[in-house]
CSV table of C-alpha atoms in Angstrom, one decimal:
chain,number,residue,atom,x,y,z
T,1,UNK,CA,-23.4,10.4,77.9
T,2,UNK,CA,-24.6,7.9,75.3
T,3,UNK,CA,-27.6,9.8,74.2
T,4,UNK,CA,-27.4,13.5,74.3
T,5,UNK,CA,-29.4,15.2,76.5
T,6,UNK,CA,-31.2,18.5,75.1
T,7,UNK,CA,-33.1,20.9,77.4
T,8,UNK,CA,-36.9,20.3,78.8
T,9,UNK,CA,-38.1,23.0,77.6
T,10,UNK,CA,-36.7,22.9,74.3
T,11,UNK,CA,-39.0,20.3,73.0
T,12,UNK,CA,-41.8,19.7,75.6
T,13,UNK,CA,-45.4,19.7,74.5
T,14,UNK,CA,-47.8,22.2,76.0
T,15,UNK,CA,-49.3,20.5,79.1
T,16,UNK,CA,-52.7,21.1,78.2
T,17,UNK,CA,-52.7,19.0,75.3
T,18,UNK,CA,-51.2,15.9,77.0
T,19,UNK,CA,-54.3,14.5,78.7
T,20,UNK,CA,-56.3,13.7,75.3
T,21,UNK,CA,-52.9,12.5,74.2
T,22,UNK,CA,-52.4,9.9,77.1
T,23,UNK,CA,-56.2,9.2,76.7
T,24,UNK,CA,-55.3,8.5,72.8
T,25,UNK,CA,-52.4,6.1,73.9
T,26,UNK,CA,-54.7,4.0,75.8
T,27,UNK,CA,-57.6,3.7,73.6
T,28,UNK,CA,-55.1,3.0,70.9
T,29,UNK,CA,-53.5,-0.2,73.2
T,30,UNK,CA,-57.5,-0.8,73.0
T,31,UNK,CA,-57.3,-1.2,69.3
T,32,UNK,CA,-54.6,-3.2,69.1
T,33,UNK,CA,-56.1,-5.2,71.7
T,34,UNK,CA,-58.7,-5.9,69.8
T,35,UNK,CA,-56.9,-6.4,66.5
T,36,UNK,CA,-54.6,-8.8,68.3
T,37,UNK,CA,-58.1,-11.0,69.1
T,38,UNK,CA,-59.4,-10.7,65.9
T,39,UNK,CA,-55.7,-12.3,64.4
T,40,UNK,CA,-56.3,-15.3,66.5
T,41,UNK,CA,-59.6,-16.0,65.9
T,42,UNK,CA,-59.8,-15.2,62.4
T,43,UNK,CA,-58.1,-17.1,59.8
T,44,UNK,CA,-57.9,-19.2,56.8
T,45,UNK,CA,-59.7,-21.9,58.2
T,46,UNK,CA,-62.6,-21.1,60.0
T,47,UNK,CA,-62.9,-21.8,64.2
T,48,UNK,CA,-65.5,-20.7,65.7
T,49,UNK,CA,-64.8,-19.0,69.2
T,50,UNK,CA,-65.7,-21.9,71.3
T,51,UNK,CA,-62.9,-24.1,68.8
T,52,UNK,CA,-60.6,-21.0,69.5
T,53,UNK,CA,-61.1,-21.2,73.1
T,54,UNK,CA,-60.5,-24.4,73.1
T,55,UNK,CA,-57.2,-24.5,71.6
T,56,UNK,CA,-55.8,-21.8,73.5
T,57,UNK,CA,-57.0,-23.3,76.6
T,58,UNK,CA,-58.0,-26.7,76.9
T,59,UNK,CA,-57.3,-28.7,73.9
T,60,UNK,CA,-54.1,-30.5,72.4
T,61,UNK,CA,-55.2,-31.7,69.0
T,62,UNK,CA,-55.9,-30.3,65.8
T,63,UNK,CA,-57.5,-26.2,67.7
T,64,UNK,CA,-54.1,-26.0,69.7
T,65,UNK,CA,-52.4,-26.6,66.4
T,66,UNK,CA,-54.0,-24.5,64.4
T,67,UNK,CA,-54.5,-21.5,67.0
T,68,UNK,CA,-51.4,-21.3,69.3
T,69,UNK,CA,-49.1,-23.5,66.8
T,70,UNK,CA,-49.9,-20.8,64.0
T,71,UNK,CA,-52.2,-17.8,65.1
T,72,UNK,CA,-50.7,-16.9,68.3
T,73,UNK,CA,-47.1,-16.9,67.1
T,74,UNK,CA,-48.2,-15.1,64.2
T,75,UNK,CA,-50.5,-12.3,66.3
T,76,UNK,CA,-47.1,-12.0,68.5
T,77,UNK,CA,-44.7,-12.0,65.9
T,78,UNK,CA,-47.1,-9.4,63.6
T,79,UNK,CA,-46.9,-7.2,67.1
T,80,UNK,CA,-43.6,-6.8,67.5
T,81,UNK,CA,-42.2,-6.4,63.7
T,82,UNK,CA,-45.6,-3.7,63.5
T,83,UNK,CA,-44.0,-1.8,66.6
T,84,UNK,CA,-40.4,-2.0,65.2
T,85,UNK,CA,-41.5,-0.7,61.4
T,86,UNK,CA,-43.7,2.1,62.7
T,87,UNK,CA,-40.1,2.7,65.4
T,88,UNK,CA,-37.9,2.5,62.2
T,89,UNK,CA,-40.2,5.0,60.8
T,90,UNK,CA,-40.8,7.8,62.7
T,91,UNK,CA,-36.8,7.6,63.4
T,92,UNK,CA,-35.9,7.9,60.0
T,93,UNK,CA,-38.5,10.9,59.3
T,94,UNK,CA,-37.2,12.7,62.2
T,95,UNK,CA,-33.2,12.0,60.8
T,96,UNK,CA,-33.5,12.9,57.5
T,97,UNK,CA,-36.6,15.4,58.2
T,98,UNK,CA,-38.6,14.3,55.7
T,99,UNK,CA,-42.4,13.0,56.8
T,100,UNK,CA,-42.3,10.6,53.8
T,101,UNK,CA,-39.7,8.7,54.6
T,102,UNK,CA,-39.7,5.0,55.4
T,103,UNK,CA,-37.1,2.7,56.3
T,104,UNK,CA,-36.8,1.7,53.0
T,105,UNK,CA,-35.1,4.8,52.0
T,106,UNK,CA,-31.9,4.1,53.4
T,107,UNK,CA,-32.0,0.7,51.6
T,108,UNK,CA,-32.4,-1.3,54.7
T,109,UNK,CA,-35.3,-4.2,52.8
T,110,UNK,CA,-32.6,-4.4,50.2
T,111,UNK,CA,-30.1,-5.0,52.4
T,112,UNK,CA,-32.4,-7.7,53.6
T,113,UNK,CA,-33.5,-9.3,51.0
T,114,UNK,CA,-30.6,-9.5,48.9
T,115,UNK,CA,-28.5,-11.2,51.4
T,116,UNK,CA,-31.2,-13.9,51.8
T,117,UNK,CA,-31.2,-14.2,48.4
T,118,UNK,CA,-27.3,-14.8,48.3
T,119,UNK,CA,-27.6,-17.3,51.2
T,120,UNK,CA,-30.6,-19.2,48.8
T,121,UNK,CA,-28.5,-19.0,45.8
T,122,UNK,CA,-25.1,-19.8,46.8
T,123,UNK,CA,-25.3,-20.9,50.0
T,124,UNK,CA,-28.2,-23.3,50.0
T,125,UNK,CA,-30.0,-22.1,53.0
T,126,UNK,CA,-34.0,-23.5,52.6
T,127,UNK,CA,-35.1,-22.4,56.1
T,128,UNK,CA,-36.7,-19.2,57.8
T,129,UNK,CA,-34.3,-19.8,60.5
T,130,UNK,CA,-31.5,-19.5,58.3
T,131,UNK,CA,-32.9,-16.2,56.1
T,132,UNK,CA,-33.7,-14.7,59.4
T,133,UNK,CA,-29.3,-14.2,60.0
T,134,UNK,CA,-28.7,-13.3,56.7
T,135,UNK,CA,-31.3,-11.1,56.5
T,136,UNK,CA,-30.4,-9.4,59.5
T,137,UNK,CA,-26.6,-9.1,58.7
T,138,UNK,CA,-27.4,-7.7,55.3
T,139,UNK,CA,-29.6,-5.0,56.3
T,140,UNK,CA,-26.7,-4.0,58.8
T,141,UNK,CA,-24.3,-4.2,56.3
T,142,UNK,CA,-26.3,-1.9,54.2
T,143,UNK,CA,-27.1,0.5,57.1
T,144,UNK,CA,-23.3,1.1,58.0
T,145,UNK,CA,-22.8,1.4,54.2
T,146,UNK,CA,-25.1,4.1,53.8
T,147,UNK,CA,-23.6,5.9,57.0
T,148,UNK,CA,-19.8,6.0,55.6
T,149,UNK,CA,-21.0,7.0,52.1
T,150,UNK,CA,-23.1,9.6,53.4
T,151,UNK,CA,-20.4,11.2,55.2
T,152,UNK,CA,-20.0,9.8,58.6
T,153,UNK,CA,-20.3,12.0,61.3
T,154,UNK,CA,-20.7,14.3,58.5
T,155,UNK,CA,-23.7,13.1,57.3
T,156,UNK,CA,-26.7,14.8,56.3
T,157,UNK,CA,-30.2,14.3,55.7
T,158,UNK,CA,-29.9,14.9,52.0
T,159,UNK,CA,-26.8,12.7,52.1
T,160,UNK,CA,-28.2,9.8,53.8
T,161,UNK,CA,-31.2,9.8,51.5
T,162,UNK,CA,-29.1,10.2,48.4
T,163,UNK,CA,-26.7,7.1,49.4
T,164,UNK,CA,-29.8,5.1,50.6
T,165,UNK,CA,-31.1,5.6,47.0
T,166,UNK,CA,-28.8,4.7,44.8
T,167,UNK,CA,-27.8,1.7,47.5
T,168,UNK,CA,-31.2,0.2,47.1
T,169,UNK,CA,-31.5,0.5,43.0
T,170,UNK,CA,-28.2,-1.2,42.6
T,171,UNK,CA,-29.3,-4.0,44.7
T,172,UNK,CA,-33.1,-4.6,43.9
T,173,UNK,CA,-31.2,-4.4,40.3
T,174,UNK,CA,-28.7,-7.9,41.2
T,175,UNK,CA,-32.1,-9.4,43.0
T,176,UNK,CA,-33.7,-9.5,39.6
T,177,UNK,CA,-30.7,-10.9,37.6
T,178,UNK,CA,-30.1,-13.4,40.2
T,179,UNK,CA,-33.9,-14.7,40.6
T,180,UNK,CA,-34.2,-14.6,36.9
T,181,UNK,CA,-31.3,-16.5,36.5
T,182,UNK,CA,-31.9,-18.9,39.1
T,183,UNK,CA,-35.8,-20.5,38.8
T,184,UNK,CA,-35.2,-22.6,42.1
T,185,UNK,CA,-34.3,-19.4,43.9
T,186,UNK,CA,-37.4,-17.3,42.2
T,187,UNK,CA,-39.2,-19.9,43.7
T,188,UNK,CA,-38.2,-20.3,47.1
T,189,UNK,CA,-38.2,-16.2,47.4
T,190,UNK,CA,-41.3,-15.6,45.8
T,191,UNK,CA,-43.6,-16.1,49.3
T,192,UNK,CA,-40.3,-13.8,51.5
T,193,UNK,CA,-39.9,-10.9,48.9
T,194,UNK,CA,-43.7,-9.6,49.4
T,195,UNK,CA,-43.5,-9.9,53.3
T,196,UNK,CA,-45.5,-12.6,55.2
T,197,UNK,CA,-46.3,-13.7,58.8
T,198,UNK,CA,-47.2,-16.9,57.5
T,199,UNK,CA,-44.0,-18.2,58.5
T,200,UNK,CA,-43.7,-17.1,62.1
T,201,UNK,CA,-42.7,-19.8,64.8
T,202,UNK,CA,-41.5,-19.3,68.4
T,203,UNK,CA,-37.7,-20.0,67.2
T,204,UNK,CA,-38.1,-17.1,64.8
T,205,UNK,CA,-39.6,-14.9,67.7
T,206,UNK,CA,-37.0,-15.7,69.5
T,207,UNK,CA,-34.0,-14.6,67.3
T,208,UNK,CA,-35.1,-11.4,66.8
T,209,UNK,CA,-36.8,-10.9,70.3
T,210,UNK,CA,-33.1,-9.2,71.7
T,211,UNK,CA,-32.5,-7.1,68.6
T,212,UNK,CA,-36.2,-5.3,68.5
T,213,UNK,CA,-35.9,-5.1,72.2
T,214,UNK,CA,-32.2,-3.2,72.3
T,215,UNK,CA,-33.4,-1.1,68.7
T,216,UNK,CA,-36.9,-0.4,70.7
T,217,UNK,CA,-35.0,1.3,73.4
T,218,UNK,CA,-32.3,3.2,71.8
T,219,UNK,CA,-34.9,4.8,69.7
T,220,UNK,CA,-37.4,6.1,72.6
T,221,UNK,CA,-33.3,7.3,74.2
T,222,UNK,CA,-33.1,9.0,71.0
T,223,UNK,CA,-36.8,10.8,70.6
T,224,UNK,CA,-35.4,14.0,72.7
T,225,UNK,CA,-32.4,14.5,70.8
T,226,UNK,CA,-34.1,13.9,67.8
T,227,UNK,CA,-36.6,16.5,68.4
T,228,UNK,CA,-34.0,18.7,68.3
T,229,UNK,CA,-32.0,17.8,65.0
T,230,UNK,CA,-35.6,17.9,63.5
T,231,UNK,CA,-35.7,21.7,64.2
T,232,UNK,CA,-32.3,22.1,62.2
T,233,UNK,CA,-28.7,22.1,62.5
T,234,UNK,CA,-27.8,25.1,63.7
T,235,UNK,CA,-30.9,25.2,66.3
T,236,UNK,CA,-29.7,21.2,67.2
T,237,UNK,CA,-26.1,22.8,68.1
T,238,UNK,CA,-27.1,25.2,70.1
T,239,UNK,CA,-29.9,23.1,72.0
T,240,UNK,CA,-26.9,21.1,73.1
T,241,UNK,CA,-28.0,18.2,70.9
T,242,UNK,CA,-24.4,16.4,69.5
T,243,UNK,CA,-25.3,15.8,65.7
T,244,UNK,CA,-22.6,13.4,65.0
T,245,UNK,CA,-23.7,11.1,67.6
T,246,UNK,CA,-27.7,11.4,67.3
T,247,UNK,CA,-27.3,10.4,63.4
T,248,UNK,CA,-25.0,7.6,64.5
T,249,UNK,CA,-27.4,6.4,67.0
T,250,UNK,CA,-30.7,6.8,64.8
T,251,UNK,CA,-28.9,5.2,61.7
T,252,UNK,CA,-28.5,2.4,64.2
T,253,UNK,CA,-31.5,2.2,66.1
T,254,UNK,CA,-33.7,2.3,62.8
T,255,UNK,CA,-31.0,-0.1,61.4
T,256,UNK,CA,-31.8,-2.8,64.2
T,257,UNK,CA,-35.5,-2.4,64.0
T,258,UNK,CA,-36.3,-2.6,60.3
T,259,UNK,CA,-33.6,-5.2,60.4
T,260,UNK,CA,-35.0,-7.9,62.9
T,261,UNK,CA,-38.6,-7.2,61.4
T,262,UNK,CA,-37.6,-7.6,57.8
T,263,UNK,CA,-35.7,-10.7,58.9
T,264,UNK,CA,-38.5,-12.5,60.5
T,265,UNK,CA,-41.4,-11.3,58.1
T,266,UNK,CA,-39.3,-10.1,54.5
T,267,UNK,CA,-39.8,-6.4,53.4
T,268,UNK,CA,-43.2,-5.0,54.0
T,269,UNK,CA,-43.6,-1.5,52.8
T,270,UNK,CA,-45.6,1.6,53.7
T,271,UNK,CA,-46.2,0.7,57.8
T,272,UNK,CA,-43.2,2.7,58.5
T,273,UNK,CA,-44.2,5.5,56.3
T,274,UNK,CA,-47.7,5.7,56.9
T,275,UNK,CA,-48.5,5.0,60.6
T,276,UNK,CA,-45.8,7.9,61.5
T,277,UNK,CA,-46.9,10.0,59.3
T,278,UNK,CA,-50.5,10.0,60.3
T,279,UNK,CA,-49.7,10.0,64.0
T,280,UNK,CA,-47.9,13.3,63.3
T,281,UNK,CA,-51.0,15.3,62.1
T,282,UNK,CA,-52.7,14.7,65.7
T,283,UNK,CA,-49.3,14.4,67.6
T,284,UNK,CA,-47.8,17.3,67.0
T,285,UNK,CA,-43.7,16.9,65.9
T,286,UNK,CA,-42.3,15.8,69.5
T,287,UNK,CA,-41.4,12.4,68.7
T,288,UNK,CA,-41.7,11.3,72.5
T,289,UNK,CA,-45.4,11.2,71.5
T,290,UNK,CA,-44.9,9.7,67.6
T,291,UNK,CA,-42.7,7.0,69.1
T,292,UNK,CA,-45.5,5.7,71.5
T,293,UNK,CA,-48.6,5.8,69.3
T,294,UNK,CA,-46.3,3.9,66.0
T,295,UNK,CA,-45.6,1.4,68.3
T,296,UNK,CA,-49.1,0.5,69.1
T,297,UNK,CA,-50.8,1.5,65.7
T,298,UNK,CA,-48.4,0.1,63.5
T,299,UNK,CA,-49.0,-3.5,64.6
T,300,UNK,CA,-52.6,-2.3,64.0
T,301,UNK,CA,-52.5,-1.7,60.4
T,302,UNK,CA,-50.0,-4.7,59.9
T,303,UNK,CA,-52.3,-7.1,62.1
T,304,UNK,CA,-55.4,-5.7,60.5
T,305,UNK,CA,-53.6,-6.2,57.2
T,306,UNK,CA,-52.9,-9.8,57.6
T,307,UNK,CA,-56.3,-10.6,58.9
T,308,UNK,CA,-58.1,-9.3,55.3
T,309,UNK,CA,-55.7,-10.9,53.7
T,310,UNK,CA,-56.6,-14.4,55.6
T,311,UNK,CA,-60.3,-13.5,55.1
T,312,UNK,CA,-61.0,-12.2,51.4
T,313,UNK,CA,-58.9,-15.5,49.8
T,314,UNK,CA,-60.0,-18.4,51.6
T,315,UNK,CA,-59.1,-21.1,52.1
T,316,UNK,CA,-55.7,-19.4,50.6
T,317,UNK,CA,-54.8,-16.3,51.7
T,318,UNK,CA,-52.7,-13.3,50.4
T,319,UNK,CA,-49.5,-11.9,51.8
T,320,UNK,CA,-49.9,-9.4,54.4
T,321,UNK,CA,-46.8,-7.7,52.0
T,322,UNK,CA,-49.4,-7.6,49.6
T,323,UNK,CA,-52.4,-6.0,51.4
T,324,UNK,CA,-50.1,-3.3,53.0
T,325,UNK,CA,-49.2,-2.2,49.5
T,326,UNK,CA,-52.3,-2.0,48.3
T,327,UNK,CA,-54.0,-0.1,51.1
T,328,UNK,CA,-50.5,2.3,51.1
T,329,UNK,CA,-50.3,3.2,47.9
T,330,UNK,CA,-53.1,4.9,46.9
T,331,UNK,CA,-53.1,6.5,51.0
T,332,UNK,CA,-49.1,7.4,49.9
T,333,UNK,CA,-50.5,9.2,46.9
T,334,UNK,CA,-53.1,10.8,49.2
T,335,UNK,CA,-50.5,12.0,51.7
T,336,UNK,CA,-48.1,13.5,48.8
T,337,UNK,CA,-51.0,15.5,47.0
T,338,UNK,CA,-52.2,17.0,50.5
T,339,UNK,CA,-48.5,18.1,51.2
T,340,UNK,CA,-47.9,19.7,48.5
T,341,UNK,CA,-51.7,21.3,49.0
T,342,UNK,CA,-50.3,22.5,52.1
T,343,UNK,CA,-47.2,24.1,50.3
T,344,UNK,CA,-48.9,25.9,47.8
């Protein structure tokens, strides 16, 4: 089989708590409901609801523009790279069991980013459709790079983390000396390299629509399995899970997804980190409940990002990139001081 299949029992919740759980999920799709309106009728320029309706419905002038030309795509687009992130996330904490991790780790945003960088530099490629390749074959070259350094099937966690690291310094190192060197480049990346939606379009929806879908199921395959590598090596083995195979299949899975998003939106940091990580203190560890609620409440906080960030510059706006980062770090430092509370 493709996906290994560990025992039922092995890594079931009890039943008693999966009622408010299922009741969680749904007022969570509530939420995201909810944030999804707010993203199309908030925005830089105000509408009120009536012009909103209008251009959604009824109108095909300057509303249907502004609201379905821009907002919806960017709603949509904001959706699925949120769902994919917060994915990407809770697979990566559960591979290299560490609850801080984020797909940034492995050096997948570097990957990213530096190729589109390359195609800007050398290549002469001006157009989100064009980054949106690059980006995506540079965070895959990165993501099998990190696998053969950190030992193949022999990988480990500490492995994978330790080749991810050293990965992503060396390359956020040749960014800066080629955007320094280059002020046409620096200018072109500026707006990509903190993470926007701003740029979203159906054509960019589109590209990466069959890479989140394929990453979004391999890593929901992979949540048993990965329940039991969490649990450790030895107690993986003799659950049945094959650990070879369930780090292959994570590294890609969380590969694809952090991939396609960072392709179509550039790096935004702290949604994979955060959303899982908060999920897990009302989860529980079994990732076949992590993996549901990040995909819904990752879009959330990325959605909800992007709408402050319409609101509190107008008529400019900042970079959802930029809000993320500013509401993660001081929640990251928050989240390191209460586990290491918790180990004392």
């Amino acid at each position: 089989m493709l996906v290994d299949s560990v025992p039922e029992q092995a890594v079931s919740p009890p039943r008693s708590g999966r009622g408010p759980r299922s009741l969680g999920l749904v007022v969570s799709a509530v939420l995201l409901a909810a944030v999804a309106v707010a993203s199309i009728a908030i925005g830089a320029k105000e509408l009120s609801l009536e012009q909103v309706w209008h251009g959604l419905f009824q109108d095909s002038g300057n509303y249907a523009d502004v609201v379905v030309g821009d907002r919806l795509s960017r709603t949509l687009l904001g959706v699925l790279a949120g769902a994919a992130l917060g994915l990407a996330g809770a697979v990566l904490q559960a591979l290299t069991r560490n609850p801080l991790a984020d797909p940034g780790l492995l050096g997948i945003n570097a990957g990213a980013s530096a190729a589109v960088v390359t195609a800007i530099t050398f290549l002469g490629v001006t157009s989100l459709s064009g980054y949106v390749w690059f980006a995506f074959l540079g965070a895959a070259a990165v993501g099998a790079l990190v696998w053969f350094l950190g030992g193949s099937r022999g990988a480990t966690p500490v492995r994978l983390a330790l080749a991810g690291t050293a990965i992503t310094a060396a390359l956020y190192g040749y960014l800066q000396a080629v955007m320094i060197m280059d002020d046409a480049a620096l200018a072109r990346m500026r707006f990509w390299t903190v993470g926007s939606l701003s740029g979203a379009s159906d054509e960019t929806i589109l590209q990466v629509l069959p890479f989140l879908a394929v990453g979004t199921l391999l890593a929901f395959a992979l949540a048993r399995p990965l329940n039991a590598v969490a649990m450790g090596d030895d107690t993986a083995t003799a659950l049945g899970a094959h650990l070879g195979r369930t780090r292959a299949l994570s590294m890609l899975a969380a590969t694809v997804l952090c991939g396609a998003a960072t392709a179509a939106c550039g790096p935004i940091a702290f949604v994979g980190l955060m959303v899982p990580h908060v999920v897990r203190s009302f989860t529980g560890p079994d990732l076949r409940w992590i993996m549901p609620y990040a995909a819904i409440l990752s879009p959330v906080l990325l959605l909800g990002s992007d709408v402050l960030g319409r609101v509190v510059a107008r008529p400019s706006e900042v970079q959802v990139g930029i809000v993320t980062a500013v509401v993660g770090g001081p929640v990251f430092i928050f989240l390191v001081r209460r586990r290491r509370a918790a180990q004392l």
